[in-house]
CSV table of C-alpha atoms in Angstrom, one decimal:
chain,number,residue,atom,x,y,z
A,9,UNK,CA,0.1,0.0,-0.2
A,10,UNK,CA,3.0,2.4,0.8
A,11,UNK,CA,4.7,2.0,-2.6
A,12,UNK,CA,1.1,2.3,-4.4
A,13,UNK,CA,0.3,5.5,-2.6
A,14,UNK,CA,3.8,7.0,-3.3
A,15,UNK,CA,3.4,5.9,-6.9
A,16,UNK,CA,0.1,7.5,-7.1
A,17,UNK,CA,1.2,10.7,-5.7
A,18,UNK,CA,4.5,10.9,-8.1
A,19,UNK,CA,2.1,10.2,-11.2
A,20,UNK,CA,-0.1,12.8,-10.0
A,21,UNK,CA,2.6,15.5,-9.6
A,22,UNK,CA,4.0,14.5,-13.1
A,23,UNK,CA,0.8,14.9,-14.6
A,24,UNK,CA,0.1,18.4,-12.8
A,25,UNK,CA,3.2,19.7,-14.0
A,26,UNK,CA,2.9,18.5,-17.5
A,27,UNK,CA,-0.9,19.6,-17.8
A,28,UNK,CA,0.3,23.3,-17.4
A,29,UNK,CA,1.7,23.2,-20.8
A,30,UNK,CA,-2.0,22.6,-22.1
A,31,UNK,CA,-3.4,25.4,-19.9
A,32,UNK,CA,-0.4,27.6,-20.8
A,33,UNK,CA,-1.1,26.7,-24.5
A,34,UNK,CA,-3.5,29.5,-25.6
A,35,UNK,CA,-1.7,32.5,-24.2
A,36,UNK,CA,1.9,31.0,-25.4
A,37,UNK,CA,0.4,30.8,-28.9
A,38,UNK,CA,-1.0,34.4,-28.7
A,39,UNK,CA,2.3,36.0,-27.4
A,40,UNK,CA,4.1,34.2,-30.2
A,41,UNK,CA,1.6,34.7,-32.6
A,42,UNK,CA,1.6,31.0,-33.8
A,43,UNK,CA,-1.7,28.7,-35.0
A,44,UNK,CA,-2.5,25.2,-33.5
A,45,UNK,CA,-0.2,23.6,-36.0
A,46,UNK,CA,2.8,25.0,-34.1
A,47,UNK,CA,1.2,23.3,-31.0
A,48,UNK,CA,0.9,20.0,-32.9
A,49,UNK,CA,4.7,20.0,-33.8
A,50,UNK,CA,5.8,20.7,-30.2
A,51,UNK,CA,3.4,17.9,-28.9
A,52,UNK,CA,4.6,15.7,-31.7
A,53,UNK,CA,8.1,16.3,-31.0
A,54,UNK,CA,7.8,15.6,-27.4
A,55,UNK,CA,6.1,12.4,-27.7
A,56,UNK,CA,8.7,11.2,-29.9
A,57,UNK,CA,11.4,12.1,-27.6
A,58,UNK,CA,9.4,10.5,-24.9
A,59,UNK,CA,9.1,7.1,-26.7
A,60,UNK,CA,13.0,7.1,-26.7
A,61,UNK,CA,13.1,8.0,-22.8
A,62,UNK,CA,11.2,5.6,-21.5
A,63,UNK,CA,13.8,2.8,-22.4
A,64,UNK,CA,16.9,4.2,-20.5
A,65,UNK,CA,14.3,5.2,-17.6
A,66,UNK,CA,13.3,1.7,-17.3
A,67,UNK,CA,16.6,0.3,-17.6
A,68,UNK,CA,17.9,2.7,-14.9
A,69,UNK,CA,15.1,1.5,-12.4
A,70,UNK,CA,15.7,-2.1,-13.1
A,71,UNK,CA,19.6,-1.6,-12.1
A,72,UNK,CA,19.1,1.0,-9.4
A,73,UNK,CA,15.6,0.4,-8.2
A,74,UNK,CA,13.1,3.4,-8.0
A,75,UNK,CA,14.4,4.9,-4.7
A,76,UNK,CA,16.8,7.1,-6.8
A,77,UNK,CA,15.3,7.1,-10.3
A,78,UNK,CA,11.7,8.2,-9.4
A,79,UNK,CA,12.6,11.3,-7.6
A,80,UNK,CA,15.3,12.5,-9.9
A,81,UNK,CA,12.9,12.1,-13.0
A,82,UNK,CA,10.1,14.1,-11.1
A,83,UNK,CA,12.3,16.9,-10.3
A,84,UNK,CA,13.8,17.2,-13.7
A,85,UNK,CA,10.4,17.3,-15.4
A,86,UNK,CA,9.1,19.8,-13.3
A,87,UNK,CA,12.1,22.1,-13.6
A,88,UNK,CA,12.2,22.2,-17.2
A,89,UNK,CA,8.3,22.7,-17.4
A,90,UNK,CA,9.0,25.7,-14.9
A,91,UNK,CA,11.8,27.1,-17.2
A,92,UNK,CA,9.4,27.5,-20.1
A,93,UNK,CA,8.1,30.5,-18.1
A,94,UNK,CA,11.3,32.4,-19.0
A,95,UNK,CA,11.2,31.3,-22.8
A,96,UNK,CA,11.8,34.0,-25.3
A,97,UNK,CA,11.2,32.1,-28.5
A,98,UNK,CA,9.1,29.0,-29.6
A,99,UNK,CA,12.3,27.1,-30.2
A,100,UNK,CA,13.1,27.7,-26.5
A,101,UNK,CA,9.4,26.7,-25.4
A,102,UNK,CA,10.1,23.4,-27.9
A,103,UNK,CA,13.2,22.4,-26.4
A,104,UNK,CA,11.9,22.8,-22.7
A,105,UNK,CA,8.9,21.0,-23.2
A,106,UNK,CA,10.7,18.2,-24.9
A,107,UNK,CA,13.0,17.9,-22.2
A,108,UNK,CA,10.2,18.4,-19.6
A,109,UNK,CA,7.8,15.7,-21.2
A,110,UNK,CA,10.6,13.1,-21.9
A,111,UNK,CA,11.5,13.1,-18.0
A,112,UNK,CA,8.0,12.9,-17.2
A,113,UNK,CA,7.1,10.1,-19.5
A,114,UNK,CA,10.0,8.4,-18.2
A,115,UNK,CA,8.4,8.1,-15.0
A,116,UNK,CA,5.8,5.8,-16.5
A,117,UNK,CA,7.7,2.2,-16.6
A,118,UNK,CA,9.4,3.2,-13.0
A,119,UNK,CA,6.2,3.6,-11.2
A,120,UNK,CA,4.4,1.0,-13.2
A,121,UNK,CA,7.1,-1.7,-12.3
A,122,UNK,CA,7.1,-0.4,-8.7
A,123,UNK,CA,3.2,-0.7,-8.4
A,124,UNK,CA,2.7,-4.0,-10.3
A,125,UNK,CA,5.6,-5.6,-8.4
A,126,UNK,CA,4.2,-4.5,-4.8
A,127,UNK,CA,0.5,-5.3,-5.4
A,128,UNK,CA,-0.8,-8.7,-4.6
A,129,UNK,CA,-2.1,-10.5,-7.6
A,130,UNK,CA,-5.8,-10.3,-6.6
A,131,UNK,CA,-5.6,-6.8,-6.5
A,132,UNK,CA,-3.4,-6.0,-9.5
A,133,UNK,CA,-6.0,-4.7,-12.0
A,134,UNK,CA,-7.5,-2.5,-9.4
A,135,UNK,CA,-4.1,-1.1,-8.0
A,136,UNK,CA,-3.3,-0.3,-11.8
A,137,UNK,CA,-6.6,1.1,-12.7
A,138,UNK,CA,-6.4,3.4,-9.7
A,139,UNK,CA,-3.0,4.5,-10.3
A,140,UNK,CA,-4.3,6.0,-13.8
A,141,UNK,CA,-6.2,8.3,-11.7
A,142,UNK,CA,-2.9,10.3,-11.5
A,143,UNK,CA,-3.8,11.5,-14.9
A,144,UNK,CA,-7.1,13.5,-14.0
A,145,UNK,CA,-6.1,14.3,-10.5
A,146,UNK,CA,-2.9,16.0,-12.0
A,147,UNK,CA,-5.1,18.1,-14.3
A,148,UNK,CA,-7.6,19.0,-11.7
A,149,UNK,CA,-4.9,20.1,-9.2
A,150,UNK,CA,-3.0,22.0,-11.7
A,151,UNK,CA,-6.1,24.0,-12.7
A,152,UNK,CA,-6.8,25.1,-9.2
A,153,UNK,CA,-3.2,26.2,-9.0
A,154,UNK,CA,-3.1,28.3,-12.5
A,155,UNK,CA,-6.7,29.4,-13.1
A,156,UNK,CA,-5.9,32.8,-11.1
A,157,UNK,CA,-2.3,32.8,-12.2
A,158,UNK,CA,-3.6,32.8,-15.8
A,159,UNK,CA,-6.4,35.5,-14.8
A,160,UNK,CA,-3.9,37.8,-13.0
A,161,UNK,CA,-0.5,36.9,-14.7
A,162,UNK,CA,-0.5,35.1,-18.0
A,163,UNK,CA,0.7,31.8,-19.3
A,164,UNK,CA,4.4,32.3,-17.7
A,165,UNK,CA,3.0,32.5,-14.5
A,166,UNK,CA,1.2,29.0,-15.1
A,167,UNK,CA,4.5,27.4,-15.9
A,168,UNK,CA,6.3,28.8,-12.7
A,169,UNK,CA,3.8,26.8,-10.7
A,170,UNK,CA,5.7,23.7,-11.6
A,171,UNK,CA,8.4,24.7,-9.4
A,172,UNK,CA,6.6,23.7,-6.6
A,173,UNK,CA,7.2,20.0,-7.8
A,174,UNK,CA,11.0,19.5,-7.0
A,175,UNK,CA,10.7,20.2,-3.3
A,176,UNK,CA,7.9,17.3,-3.1
A,177,UNK,CA,10.1,14.9,-5.4
A,178,UNK,CA,12.4,15.3,-2.3
A,179,UNK,CA,9.7,14.4,-0.2
A,180,UNK,CA,9.2,11.4,-2.3
A,181,UNK,CA,12.7,10.6,-2.0
A,182,UNK,CA,12.6,10.5,1.8
A,183,UNK,CA,9.4,8.4,1.7
A,184,UNK,CA,11.1,5.8,-0.6
A,185,UNK,CA,14.0,5.4,1.7
A,186,UNK,CA,11.6,4.1,4.3
A,187,UNK,CA,10.6,1.3,2.1
A,188,UNK,CA,12.4,-1.7,0.3
A,189,UNK,CA,13.0,-1.4,-3.3
A,190,UNK,CA,10.5,-3.1,-5.7
A,191,UNK,CA,11.8,-5.7,-8.1
A,192,UNK,CA,11.6,-4.9,-11.8
A,193,UNK,CA,8.4,-6.3,-13.2
A,194,UNK,CA,10.3,-7.5,-16.1
A,195,UNK,CA,12.3,-9.9,-13.9
A,196,UNK,CA,9.7,-12.9,-13.9
A,197,UNK,CA,12.4,-15.3,-14.1
A,198,UNK,CA,15.9,-15.5,-16.3
A,199,UNK,CA,14.2,-18.2,-18.4
A,200,UNK,CA,11.3,-16.0,-19.2
A,201,UNK,CA,13.5,-13.0,-19.9
A,202,UNK,CA,15.8,-14.9,-22.3
A,203,UNK,CA,12.9,-16.3,-24.1
A,204,UNK,CA,11.3,-13.0,-24.4
A,205,UNK,CA,14.7,-11.7,-25.8
A,206,UNK,CA,15.4,-14.4,-28.3
A,207,UNK,CA,12.3,-15.3,-29.8
A,208,UNK,CA,9.6,-13.6,-28.1
A,209,UNK,CA,8.9,-11.5,-31.3
A,210,UNK,CA,8.8,-14.4,-33.4
A,211,UNK,CA,6.3,-16.3,-31.3
A,212,UNK,CA,4.0,-13.2,-31.0
A,213,UNK,CA,4.1,-12.8,-34.7
A,214,UNK,CA,3.3,-16.6,-35.3
A,215,UNK,CA,-0.2,-18.3,-35.9
A,216,UNK,CA,-1.0,-18.5,-32.2
A,217,UNK,CA,-0.9,-15.0,-31.2
A,218,UNK,CA,-0.6,-12.9,-34.7
A,219,UNK,CA,-4.4,-11.7,-34.4
A,220,UNK,CA,-4.2,-10.7,-30.8
A,221,UNK,CA,-0.8,-8.7,-31.5
A,222,UNK,CA,-2.2,-6.8,-34.3
A,223,UNK,CA,-5.3,-6.1,-32.6
A,224,UNK,CA,-3.4,-4.6,-29.7
A,225,UNK,CA,-1.1,-2.8,-31.8
A,226,UNK,CA,-4.3,-1.2,-33.8
A,227,UNK,CA,-6.0,-0.4,-30.1
A,228,UNK,CA,-3.0,1.5,-28.8
A,229,UNK,CA,-2.4,3.3,-31.8
A,230,UNK,CA,-5.9,4.6,-32.0
A,231,UNK,CA,-6.6,5.2,-28.6
A,232,UNK,CA,-3.5,6.7,-28.0
A,233,UNK,CA,-3.9,9.0,-31.0
A,234,UNK,CA,-7.1,10.0,-30.0
A,235,UNK,CA,-5.7,11.0,-26.6
A,236,UNK,CA,-2.9,13.0,-27.7
A,237,UNK,CA,-4.8,14.7,-30.3
A,238,UNK,CA,-7.4,16.1,-28.3
A,239,UNK,CA,-6.3,16.4,-24.2
A,240,UNK,CA,-3.6,19.1,-24.7
A,241,UNK,CA,-5.9,20.9,-27.1
A,242,UNK,CA,-8.9,21.4,-25.2
A,243,UNK,CA,-8.0,24.5,-23.5
A,244,UNK,CA,-7.3,26.1,-26.7
A,245,UNK,CA,-10.5,24.9,-28.0
A,246,UNK,CA,-12.3,26.3,-25.2
A,247,UNK,CA,-10.8,29.7,-25.5
A,248,UNK,CA,-10.9,30.0,-29.5
A,249,UNK,CA,-14.2,28.2,-30.3
A,250,UNK,CA,-16.1,28.7,-27.2
A,251,UNK,CA,-14.9,32.1,-26.2
A,252,UNK,CA,-13.6,31.3,-22.6
A,253,UNK,CA,-11.0,33.3,-20.9
A,254,UNK,CA,-7.8,31.4,-20.4
A,255,UNK,CA,-8.4,31.1,-16.5
A,256,UNK,CA,-12.0,29.8,-17.2
A,257,UNK,CA,-11.1,27.3,-19.5
A,258,UNK,CA,-8.5,25.9,-17.2
A,259,UNK,CA,-11.1,25.6,-14.5
A,260,UNK,CA,-13.5,23.9,-16.6
A,261,UNK,CA,-11.0,21.3,-18.1
A,262,UNK,CA,-9.4,20.9,-14.4
A,263,UNK,CA,-12.7,20.5,-12.5
A,264,UNK,CA,-14.2,18.0,-15.4
A,265,UNK,CA,-10.8,15.9,-14.8
A,266,UNK,CA,-11.5,15.6,-11.3
A,267,UNK,CA,-15.0,14.1,-11.9
A,268,UNK,CA,-13.3,11.8,-14.2
A,269,UNK,CA,-11.9,10.1,-11.5
A,270,UNK,CA,-15.1,8.3,-11.0
A,271,UNK,CA,-14.9,6.9,-14.6
A,272,UNK,CA,-11.5,5.6,-14.0
A,273,UNK,CA,-12.3,3.8,-10.7
A,274,UNK,CA,-15.5,2.5,-12.0
A,275,UNK,CA,-13.7,1.0,-15.1
A,276,UNK,CA,-11.3,-0.7,-12.8
A,277,UNK,CA,-13.8,-2.2,-10.6
A,278,UNK,CA,-16.4,-3.4,-13.3
A,279,UNK,CA,-13.5,-4.9,-15.3
A,280,UNK,CA,-11.9,-6.7,-12.1
A,281,UNK,CA,-15.1,-8.1,-10.6
A,282,UNK,CA,-18.3,-7.8,-13.0
A,283,UNK,CA,-17.5,-7.8,-16.4
A,284,UNK,CA,-14.3,-8.2,-18.4
A,285,UNK,CA,-11.7,-5.5,-18.9
A,286,UNK,CA,-11.8,-5.9,-22.9
A,287,UNK,CA,-15.6,-5.2,-22.6
A,288,UNK,CA,-15.4,-2.5,-20.0
A,289,UNK,CA,-12.7,-0.7,-22.5
A,290,UNK,CA,-15.0,-1.0,-25.6
A,291,UNK,CA,-18.0,0.4,-23.9
A,292,UNK,CA,-16.1,3.1,-22.3
A,293,UNK,CA,-14.4,4.3,-25.7
A,294,UNK,CA,-18.0,4.3,-27.3
A,295,UNK,CA,-19.6,6.2,-24.5
A,296,UNK,CA,-16.5,8.4,-24.6
A,297,UNK,CA,-17.2,9.0,-28.3
A,298,UNK,CA,-20.9,9.6,-27.8
A,299,UNK,CA,-20.3,12.3,-25.3
A,300,UNK,CA,-17.4,13.9,-27.3
A,301,UNK,CA,-19.8,14.7,-30.2
A,302,UNK,CA,-22.5,15.8,-28.0
A,303,UNK,CA,-19.9,18.3,-26.4
A,304,UNK,CA,-19.2,19.4,-30.0
A,305,UNK,CA,-22.5,19.6,-31.5
A,306,UNK,CA,-25.1,19.7,-28.8
A,307,UNK,CA,-23.5,21.7,-25.9
A,308,UNK,CA,-24.5,25.2,-25.4
A,309,UNK,CA,-23.6,27.3,-22.5
A,310,UNK,CA,-21.0,26.8,-19.9
A,311,UNK,CA,-23.0,24.5,-17.4
A,312,UNK,CA,-23.9,22.0,-20.6
A,313,UNK,CA,-19.8,22.4,-21.6
A,314,UNK,CA,-18.9,21.4,-18.1
A,315,UNK,CA,-21.4,18.4,-17.8
A,316,UNK,CA,-20.4,17.1,-21.4
A,317,UNK,CA,-16.8,17.2,-21.0
A,318,UNK,CA,-16.9,15.6,-17.6
A,319,UNK,CA,-18.9,12.5,-18.9
A,320,UNK,CA,-16.3,12.6,-21.9
A,321,UNK,CA,-13.5,12.7,-19.7
A,322,UNK,CA,-15.0,9.9,-17.3
A,323,UNK,CA,-15.3,7.5,-20.3
A,324,UNK,CA,-12.6,8.4,-23.0
A,325,UNK,CA,-9.8,9.0,-20.5
A,326,UNK,CA,-11.2,6.7,-18.0
A,327,UNK,CA,-10.9,3.7,-20.5
A,328,UNK,CA,-6.9,4.0,-19.8
A,329,UNK,CA,-7.8,2.6,-16.2
A,330,UNK,CA,-8.2,-1.1,-17.9
A,331,UNK,CA,-5.9,-0.8,-21.0
A,332,UNK,CA,-2.5,-1.7,-19.6
A,333,UNK,CA,-3.6,-4.6,-17.8
A,334,UNK,CA,-6.0,-6.0,-20.3
A,335,UNK,CA,-3.5,-6.2,-23.2
A,336,UNK,CA,-0.9,-7.6,-20.6
A,337,UNK,CA,-2.8,-10.6,-19.8
A,338,UNK,CA,-3.9,-11.5,-23.3
A,339,UNK,CA,-0.5,-12.7,-23.7
A,340,UNK,CA,1.4,-15.6,-21.7
A,341,UNK,CA,3.7,-14.3,-18.9
A,342,UNK,CA,7.0,-15.3,-20.7
A,343,UNK,CA,6.1,-13.1,-23.7
A,344,UNK,CA,4.4,-10.0,-21.7
A,345,UNK,CA,7.3,-8.0,-21.5
A,346,UNK,CA,8.0,-8.4,-25.4
A,347,UNK,CA,4.2,-7.8,-26.1
A,348,UNK,CA,3.9,-4.7,-24.2
A,349,UNK,CA,6.9,-3.0,-26.0
A,350,UNK,CA,6.2,-4.1,-29.5
A,351,UNK,CA,2.1,-3.9,-29.6
A,352,UNK,CA,1.5,-1.6,-26.7
A,353,UNK,CA,4.1,1.1,-26.2
A,354,UNK,CA,5.5,1.3,-29.7
A,355,UNK,CA,2.1,2.0,-31.5
A,356,UNK,CA,0.9,4.0,-28.6
A,357,UNK,CA,4.1,6.4,-29.3
A,358,UNK,CA,3.4,6.2,-32.9
A,359,UNK,CA,-0.2,7.4,-32.4
A,360,UNK,CA,1.0,10.1,-30.0
A,361,UNK,CA,3.5,11.3,-32.7
A,362,UNK,CA,1.1,11.5,-35.6
A,363,UNK,CA,-2.2,12.7,-34.3
A,364,UNK,CA,-1.1,16.0,-32.9
A,365,UNK,CA,0.1,17.1,-36.5
A,366,UNK,CA,-3.2,15.7,-38.1
A,367,UNK,CA,-5.6,17.5,-35.8
A,368,UNK,CA,-4.4,21.1,-36.3
A,369,UNK,CA,-4.3,20.7,-39.9
A,370,UNK,CA,-7.8,19.7,-40.2
A,371,UNK,CA,-8.7,22.6,-37.9
A,372,UNK,CA,-7.1,24.9,-40.1
A,373,UNK,CA,-9.2,23.7,-43.1
A,374,UNK,CA,-12.5,23.0,-41.3
A,375,UNK,CA,-12.4,24.1,-37.5
A,376,UNK,CA,-12.0,22.7,-34.3
A,377,UNK,CA,-15.4,20.8,-34.1
A,378,UNK,CA,-14.9,19.0,-37.6
A,379,UNK,CA,-11.4,18.4,-36.4
A,380,UNK,CA,-12.3,16.5,-33.4
A,381,UNK,CA,-15.3,14.9,-35.1
A,382,UNK,CA,-13.4,13.5,-38.1
A,383,UNK,CA,-10.2,12.6,-36.4
A,384,UNK,CA,-10.6,12.0,-32.7
A,385,UNK,CA,-14.1,10.4,-32.5
A,386,UNK,CA,-13.4,7.7,-35.4
A,387,UNK,CA,-10.2,6.8,-33.6
A,388,UNK,CA,-11.8,6.2,-30.5
A,389,UNK,CA,-14.5,4.2,-32.3
A,390,UNK,CA,-11.8,1.9,-34.1
A,391,UNK,CA,-10.3,1.4,-30.8
A,392,UNK,CA,-13.4,0.0,-29.4
A,393,UNK,CA,-14.1,-2.1,-32.4
A,394,UNK,CA,-10.6,-3.7,-32.7
A,395,UNK,CA,-10.5,-4.5,-28.8
A,396,UNK,CA,-13.1,-6.7,-29.6
A,397,UNK,CA,-10.9,-9.1,-31.3
A,398,UNK,CA,-9.1,-9.5,-28.1
A,399,UNK,CA,-10.3,-12.2,-25.8
A,400,UNK,CA,-12.7,-11.5,-23.1
A,401,UNK,CA,-10.8,-12.9,-20.1
A,402,UNK,CA,-11.8,-12.8,-16.4
A,403,UNK,CA,-9.0,-12.4,-13.9
A,404,UNK,CA,-9.6,-15.7,-12.7
A,405,UNK,CA,-8.6,-17.2,-16.1
A,406,UNK,CA,-5.5,-15.3,-16.3
A,407,UNK,CA,-2.1,-17.0,-15.2
């Protein structure tokens, strides 16, 4: 429980400082007189760099344990986000964003390994689902901090808010000193590791696992693309399309993400104890897509915007509570490390890199509503449909 709480706190703090970029984006683009396509390029470069950063971070955590690596990554990530407030050019913003997001994303394998190892098998699914609540909690806490700063001092002050995280990283380090280091999640056994390294990919692409491999690949690509093509753009959408102030947009997005915690926890519980993770993921994606369309085309007024965005976040973003464990359990334990790299992390990174470029291009041609409707919604529906090609396993059936 201690390691889980530390992991949740670290993941929340990491998402807090990374979400500051999304809240600062409307003011940043306005000051430098750039359009959404510039934001797309910055986001894509960040995601590409992050895909590279997670590998050495995982290796370092396996070698040295999370006791040192986790606080260092958390502190450096926030430091570079805070330094964006001093940026004098888009090039400097881009460099600092790439560095900050790379260190933040590198926390993922470290925290996931720590929690997966510490959680009892019967609670592993719930623990990983609850851990994903760090996403909406980070966005919520950031909005409560930056909304008044945006109203009074602009986007740079919002970036400066990240400087509160490095001291907290020191607190995380002090707590980690009191608990034993977790064993690396990939260290199932020497035999399993060697099998994964030597012939795992060939086995995954063989007749027995080929369908599940490619279904998982497409699911992660489409879901990752839908997330990357929307989440960081919503504050800009509300300011440019709906006429919100930067502070009001931050408040709406943050509070809605707070409500979304319900969707994360409900997805984890239903996937673990009532239905299956596959069916919950597909249902959550479809409900999230429907709520997104309602936000874009039906919603009128701030109360309606808040309600529909909150429902969308509950289901769309809440689907992430079951996705990692769902795919991990599809494959045999001796192939999971290879599978999670080849048909989860790799396509997720590809979707993260590509969709932030596509959405601004469509925005320039047809506007925000059509961009989200024509790019994000179909990707979310596609992720749900391809997920149905995966087996519907209950936790009791997984070994």
